[in-house]
Every structure is written in C-alpha cells, then in structure tokens.
Amino acid sequence: MHTLIKAIEIIGDEPDLRLQLWDNIKYFKKNLLELGFNIGHSETAIFPIITANDAITREICRELHEMNIYANPVVYPAVRKRLSRIRLSLMSNHTKEHLDIVLNAMEHLGKKYDIIK
C-alpha cells in the first residue's frame, strides 16, 4: 500500500516524468511502425512486437539479452498460437540514445528473422 501511495505522490509531484514517458512512447511507436513492425494497437509504455512465431520470438529475445536489452518473450499458451510477441517496456528515464539502440537492434533482428523488410 505504501508503494502505491508513493507512486501517486510522484505522479503528482513530478509531472515532467509523465510527460517524458509520453514523449518516449510516441517516439518509439513512430519508429517501430516506420520500420514495419506489427505492434497491434499498443497505446502504452509496453510494446508488443508481434512475430507470430514462438521460436523466432525466443531467439530474438535471447539475442536482445546478449546485447543487454531486456525483452520478454510472450508465447503460447500465454497468447493464442500465431500471436507470439516480444514485449518491450519503456520508462521515463530512457533517453533517445537508449531508444535508438533498441530500435537499431530491432531493425537488425527484424530483418535477420524476416519479420520486416
């Protein structure tokens, strides 16, 4: 309960953090879509990059981890078959440089695994 109260206090006391997070969300979403990734209808700081293939999802997440990029594989039965996805989460303290590192890695891996052209 104390954590929830503190989180609400931070939201009220530091509105710049919320604004920065929304800037990050808009920037990341725009670039993922321009690269050709399927992110469904995501409108939050959690991005589902749909690969539709459990093995590819696991492999991309493994390679991202090797690059020190944290990503969660979400595969069947957590999602329906053919809706496997890589879950990436943003925070307000991510810089454009951080986001660009992830975008570049995703572009490379997306092409490598034929998710994007």
mmCIF file with all atom_site columns, C-alpha atoms in Angstrom:
data_model
loop_
_atom_site.group_PDB
_atom_site.id
_atom_site.type_symbol
_atom_site.label_atom_id
_atom_site.label_alt_id
_atom_site.label_comp_id
_atom_site.label_asym_id
_atom_site.label_entity_id
_atom_site.label_seq_id
_atom_site.pdbx_PDB_ins_code
_atom_site.Cartn_x
_atom_site.Cartn_y
_atom_site.Cartn_z
_atom_site.occupancy
_atom_site.B_iso_or_equiv
_atom_site.pdbx_formal_charge
_atom_site.auth_seq_id
_atom_site.auth_comp_id
_atom_site.auth_asym_id
_atom_site.auth_atom_id
_atom_site.pdbx_PDB_model_num
ATOM 1   C CA . MET A 1 1   ? 0.000  0.000   0.000   1.00 0.00 ? 1   MET A CA 1
ATOM 2   C CA . HIS A 1 2   ? 2.845  2.367   0.865   1.00 0.00 ? 2   HIS A CA 1
ATOM 3   C CA . THR A 1 3   ? 4.354  1.811   -2.599  1.00 0.00 ? 3   THR A CA 1
ATOM 4   C CA . LEU A 1 4   ? 1.092  2.725   -4.290  1.00 0.00 ? 4   LEU A CA 1
ATOM 5   C CA . ILE A 1 5   ? 0.757  5.906   -2.233  1.00 0.00 ? 5   ILE A CA 1
ATOM 6   C CA . LYS A 1 6   ? 4.353  6.876   -3.024  1.00 0.00 ? 6   LYS A CA 1
ATOM 7   C CA . ALA A 1 7   ? 3.783  6.256   -6.747  1.00 0.00 ? 7   ALA A CA 1
ATOM 8   C CA . ILE A 1 8   ? 0.733  8.527   -6.717  1.00 0.00 ? 8   ILE A CA 1
ATOM 9   C CA . GLU A 1 9   ? 2.743  11.207  -4.877  1.00 0.00 ? 9   GLU A CA 1
ATOM 10  C CA . ILE A 1 10  ? 5.499  11.032  -7.502  1.00 0.00 ? 10  ILE A CA 1
ATOM 11  C CA . ILE A 1 11  ? 2.944  11.356  -10.317 1.00 0.00 ? 11  ILE A CA 1
ATOM 12  C CA . GLY A 1 12  ? 1.579  14.492  -8.676  1.00 0.00 ? 12  GLY A CA 1
ATOM 13  C CA . ASP A 1 13  ? 4.921  15.980  -7.631  1.00 0.00 ? 13  ASP A CA 1
ATOM 14  C CA . GLU A 1 14  ? 6.899  15.250  -10.809 1.00 0.00 ? 14  GLU A CA 1
ATOM 15  C CA . PRO A 1 15  ? 4.686  15.751  -13.888 1.00 0.00 ? 15  PRO A CA 1
ATOM 16  C CA . ASP A 1 16  ? 7.776  16.014  -16.094 1.00 0.00 ? 16  ASP A CA 1
ATOM 17  C CA . LEU A 1 17  ? 8.361  12.269  -15.651 1.00 0.00 ? 17  LEU A CA 1
ATOM 18  C CA . ARG A 1 18  ? 4.930  11.500  -17.089 1.00 0.00 ? 18  ARG A CA 1
ATOM 19  C CA . LEU A 1 19  ? 5.480  13.906  -19.974 1.00 0.00 ? 19  LEU A CA 1
ATOM 20  C CA . GLN A 1 20  ? 8.883  12.400  -20.725 1.00 0.00 ? 20  GLN A CA 1
ATOM 21  C CA . LEU A 1 21  ? 7.391  8.914   -20.731 1.00 0.00 ? 21  LEU A CA 1
ATOM 22  C CA . TRP A 1 22  ? 4.745  10.007  -23.253 1.00 0.00 ? 22  TRP A CA 1
ATOM 23  C CA . ASP A 1 23  ? 7.458  11.563  -25.434 1.00 0.00 ? 23  ASP A CA 1
ATOM 24  C CA . ASN A 1 24  ? 9.330  8.242   -25.321 1.00 0.00 ? 24  ASN A CA 1
ATOM 25  C CA . ILE A 1 25  ? 6.169  6.279   -26.154 1.00 0.00 ? 25  ILE A CA 1
ATOM 26  C CA . LYS A 1 26  ? 5.377  8.468   -29.178 1.00 0.00 ? 26  LYS A CA 1
ATOM 27  C CA . TYR A 1 27  ? 8.967  8.374   -30.459 1.00 0.00 ? 27  TYR A CA 1
ATOM 28  C CA . PHE A 1 28  ? 9.345  4.606   -30.040 1.00 0.00 ? 28  PHE A CA 1
ATOM 29  C CA . LYS A 1 29  ? 5.949  3.790   -31.540 1.00 0.00 ? 29  LYS A CA 1
ATOM 30  C CA . LYS A 1 30  ? 6.511  6.046   -34.563 1.00 0.00 ? 30  LYS A CA 1
ATOM 31  C CA . ASN A 1 31  ? 9.876  4.444   -35.292 1.00 0.00 ? 31  ASN A CA 1
ATOM 32  C CA . LEU A 1 32  ? 8.708  0.841   -34.787 1.00 0.00 ? 32  LEU A CA 1
ATOM 33  C CA . LEU A 1 33  ? 5.831  1.447   -37.193 1.00 0.00 ? 33  LEU A CA 1
ATOM 34  C CA . GLU A 1 34  ? 8.122  3.120   -39.743 1.00 0.00 ? 34  GLU A CA 1
ATOM 35  C CA . LEU A 1 35  ? 10.395 0.068   -39.576 1.00 0.00 ? 35  LEU A CA 1
ATOM 36  C CA . GLY A 1 36  ? 7.383  -2.111  -40.368 1.00 0.00 ? 36  GLY A CA 1
ATOM 37  C CA . PHE A 1 37  ? 6.807  -3.920  -37.065 1.00 0.00 ? 37  PHE A CA 1
ATOM 38  C CA . ASN A 1 38  ? 3.364  -5.141  -36.066 1.00 0.00 ? 38  ASN A CA 1
ATOM 39  C CA . ILE A 1 39  ? 2.691  -3.700  -32.615 1.00 0.00 ? 39  ILE A CA 1
ATOM 40  C CA . GLY A 1 40  ? -1.050 -4.218  -32.613 1.00 0.00 ? 40  GLY A CA 1
ATOM 41  C CA . HIS A 1 41  ? -2.947 -1.330  -31.056 1.00 0.00 ? 41  HIS A CA 1
ATOM 42  C CA . SER A 1 42  ? -0.490 -0.512  -28.278 1.00 0.00 ? 42  SER A CA 1
ATOM 43  C CA . GLU A 1 43  ? -1.066 2.863   -26.626 1.00 0.00 ? 43  GLU A CA 1
ATOM 44  C CA . THR A 1 44  ? 1.054  2.334   -23.512 1.00 0.00 ? 44  THR A CA 1
ATOM 45  C CA . ALA A 1 45  ? 4.689  2.110   -22.474 1.00 0.00 ? 45  ALA A CA 1
ATOM 46  C CA . ILE A 1 46  ? 4.526  -1.658  -23.040 1.00 0.00 ? 46  ILE A CA 1
ATOM 47  C CA . PHE A 1 47  ? 5.136  -2.583  -26.670 1.00 0.00 ? 47  PHE A CA 1
ATOM 48  C CA . PRO A 1 48  ? 4.097  -5.972  -28.041 1.00 0.00 ? 48  PRO A CA 1
ATOM 49  C CA . ILE A 1 49  ? 6.094  -6.695  -31.180 1.00 0.00 ? 49  ILE A CA 1
ATOM 50  C CA . ILE A 1 50  ? 4.145  -9.492  -32.804 1.00 0.00 ? 50  ILE A CA 1
ATOM 51  C CA . THR A 1 51  ? 6.309  -12.107 -34.507 1.00 0.00 ? 51  THR A CA 1
ATOM 52  C CA . ALA A 1 52  ? 3.672  -14.865 -34.855 1.00 0.00 ? 52  ALA A CA 1
ATOM 53  C CA . ASN A 1 53  ? 6.369  -17.489 -34.248 1.00 0.00 ? 53  ASN A CA 1
ATOM 54  C CA . ASP A 1 54  ? 7.344  -18.903 -30.839 1.00 0.00 ? 54  ASP A CA 1
ATOM 55  C CA . ALA A 1 55  ? 10.845 -19.984 -31.888 1.00 0.00 ? 55  ALA A CA 1
ATOM 56  C CA . ILE A 1 56  ? 11.682 -16.642 -33.508 1.00 0.00 ? 56  ILE A CA 1
ATOM 57  C CA . THR A 1 57  ? 10.300 -14.766 -30.509 1.00 0.00 ? 57  THR A CA 1
ATOM 58  C CA . ARG A 1 58  ? 12.541 -16.735 -28.137 1.00 0.00 ? 58  ARG A CA 1
ATOM 59  C CA . GLU A 1 59  ? 15.584 -16.351 -30.390 1.00 0.00 ? 59  GLU A CA 1
ATOM 60  C CA . ILE A 1 60  ? 15.179 -12.595 -30.803 1.00 0.00 ? 60  ILE A CA 1
ATOM 61  C CA . CYS A 1 61  ? 14.772 -12.170 -27.033 1.00 0.00 ? 61  CYS A CA 1
ATOM 62  C CA . ARG A 1 62  ? 17.906 -14.257 -26.481 1.00 0.00 ? 62  ARG A CA 1
ATOM 63  C CA . GLU A 1 63  ? 19.871 -12.070 -28.887 1.00 0.00 ? 63  GLU A CA 1
ATOM 64  C CA . LEU A 1 64  ? 18.488 -8.894  -27.319 1.00 0.00 ? 64  LEU A CA 1
ATOM 65  C CA . HIS A 1 65  ? 19.582 -10.129 -23.882 1.00 0.00 ? 65  HIS A CA 1
ATOM 66  C CA . GLU A 1 66  ? 23.074 -10.719 -25.289 1.00 0.00 ? 66  GLU A CA 1
ATOM 67  C CA . MET A 1 67  ? 23.018 -7.025  -26.324 1.00 0.00 ? 67  MET A CA 1
ATOM 68  C CA . ASN A 1 68  ? 21.985 -6.055  -22.758 1.00 0.00 ? 68  ASN A CA 1
ATOM 69  C CA . ILE A 1 69  ? 18.467 -5.189  -23.907 1.00 0.00 ? 69  ILE A CA 1
ATOM 70  C CA . TYR A 1 70  ? 15.789 -6.619  -21.666 1.00 0.00 ? 70  TYR A CA 1
ATOM 71  C CA . ALA A 1 71  ? 12.805 -8.092  -23.513 1.00 0.00 ? 71  ALA A CA 1
ATOM 72  C CA . ASN A 1 72  ? 10.213 -10.677 -22.550 1.00 0.00 ? 72  ASN A CA 1
ATOM 73  C CA . PRO A 1 73  ? 9.115  -13.440 -24.898 1.00 0.00 ? 73  PRO A CA 1
ATOM 74  C CA . VAL A 1 74  ? 5.357  -13.979 -24.760 1.00 0.00 ? 74  VAL A CA 1
ATOM 75  C CA . VAL A 1 75  ? 4.451  -17.260 -26.439 1.00 0.00 ? 75  VAL A CA 1
ATOM 76  C CA . TYR A 1 76  ? 1.681  -19.861 -26.472 1.00 0.00 ? 76  TYR A CA 1
ATOM 77  C CA . PRO A 1 77  ? -0.166 -20.584 -24.156 1.00 0.00 ? 77  PRO A CA 1
ATOM 78  C CA . ALA A 1 78  ? 0.179  -17.045 -22.731 1.00 0.00 ? 78  ALA A CA 1
ATOM 79  C CA . VAL A 1 79  ? -1.146 -15.813 -26.085 1.00 0.00 ? 79  VAL A CA 1
ATOM 80  C CA . ARG A 1 80  ? -3.007 -17.612 -28.853 1.00 0.00 ? 80  ARG A CA 1
ATOM 81  C CA . LYS A 1 81  ? -0.970 -19.538 -31.401 1.00 0.00 ? 81  LYS A CA 1
ATOM 82  C CA . ARG A 1 82  ? 0.395  -17.297 -34.157 1.00 0.00 ? 82  ARG A CA 1
ATOM 83  C CA . LEU A 1 83  ? 0.313  -14.251 -31.841 1.00 0.00 ? 83  LEU A CA 1
ATOM 84  C CA . SER A 1 84  ? 3.727  -14.695 -30.199 1.00 0.00 ? 84  SER A CA 1
ATOM 85  C CA . ARG A 1 85  ? 5.323  -11.418 -29.303 1.00 0.00 ? 85  ARG A CA 1
ATOM 86  C CA . ILE A 1 86  ? 8.344  -9.683  -27.867 1.00 0.00 ? 86  ILE A CA 1
ATOM 87  C CA . ARG A 1 87  ? 7.403  -7.386  -25.007 1.00 0.00 ? 87  ARG A CA 1
ATOM 88  C CA . LEU A 1 88  ? 9.477  -4.237  -24.550 1.00 0.00 ? 88  LEU A CA 1
ATOM 89  C CA . SER A 1 89  ? 8.750  -1.709  -21.807 1.00 0.00 ? 89  SER A CA 1
ATOM 90  C CA . LEU A 1 90  ? 9.746  1.947   -21.701 1.00 0.00 ? 90  LEU A CA 1
ATOM 91  C CA . MET A 1 91  ? 10.402 4.209   -18.743 1.00 0.00 ? 91  MET A CA 1
ATOM 92  C CA . SER A 1 92  ? 10.644 7.967   -18.420 1.00 0.00 ? 92  SER A CA 1
ATOM 93  C CA . ASN A 1 93  ? 14.374 7.821   -17.737 1.00 0.00 ? 93  ASN A CA 1
ATOM 94  C CA . HIS A 1 94  ? 15.160 6.169   -21.076 1.00 0.00 ? 94  HIS A CA 1
ATOM 95  C CA . THR A 1 95  ? 16.959 8.636   -23.319 1.00 0.00 ? 95  THR A CA 1
ATOM 96  C CA . LYS A 1 96  ? 16.587 8.934   -27.079 1.00 0.00 ? 96  LYS A CA 1
ATOM 97  C CA . GLU A 1 97  ? 20.016 7.271   -27.261 1.00 0.00 ? 97  GLU A CA 1
ATOM 98  C CA . HIS A 1 98  ? 18.681 4.273   -25.306 1.00 0.00 ? 98  HIS A CA 1
ATOM 99  C CA . LEU A 1 99  ? 15.637 4.063   -27.553 1.00 0.00 ? 99  LEU A CA 1
ATOM 100 C CA . ASP A 1 100 ? 17.754 4.326   -30.704 1.00 0.00 ? 100 ASP A CA 1
ATOM 101 C CA . ILE A 1 101 ? 19.973 1.467   -29.522 1.00 0.00 ? 101 ILE A CA 1
ATOM 102 C CA . VAL A 1 102 ? 16.902 -0.738  -29.133 1.00 0.00 ? 102 VAL A CA 1
ATOM 103 C CA . LEU A 1 103 ? 15.398 0.431   -32.421 1.00 0.00 ? 103 LEU A CA 1
ATOM 104 C CA . ASN A 1 104 ? 18.637 -0.329  -34.268 1.00 0.00 ? 104 ASN A CA 1
ATOM 105 C CA . ALA A 1 105 ? 18.845 -3.766  -32.662 1.00 0.00 ? 105 ALA A CA 1
ATOM 106 C CA . MET A 1 106 ? 15.218 -4.484  -33.521 1.00 0.00 ? 106 MET A CA 1
ATOM 107 C CA . GLU A 1 107 ? 15.725 -3.350  -37.105 1.00 0.00 ? 107 GLU A CA 1
ATOM 108 C CA . HIS A 1 108 ? 18.715 -5.691  -37.461 1.00 0.00 ? 108 HIS A CA 1
ATOM 109 C CA . LEU A 1 109 ? 16.918 -8.639  -35.860 1.00 0.00 ? 109 LEU A CA 1
ATOM 110 C CA . GLY A 1 110 ? 13.647 -7.931  -37.638 1.00 0.00 ? 110 GLY A CA 1
ATOM 111 C CA . LYS A 1 111 ? 15.425 -8.177  -40.972 1.00 0.00 ? 111 LYS A CA 1
ATOM 112 C CA . LYS A 1 112 ? 17.513 -11.162 -39.900 1.00 0.00 ? 112 LYS A CA 1
ATOM 113 C CA . TYR A 1 113 ? 14.398 -13.125 -38.942 1.00 0.00 ? 113 TYR A CA 1
ATOM 114 C CA . ASP A 1 114 ? 12.292 -11.789 -41.834 1.00 0.00 ? 114 ASP A CA 1
ATOM 115 C CA . ILE A 1 115 ? 9.755  -10.001 -39.630 1.00 0.00 ? 115 ILE A CA 1
ATOM 116 C CA . ILE A 1 116 ? 10.328 -6.735  -41.500 1.00 0.00 ? 116 ILE A CA 1
ATOM 117 C CA . LYS A 1 117 ? 11.745 -5.981  -44.929 1.00 0.00 ? 117 LYS A CA 1
#
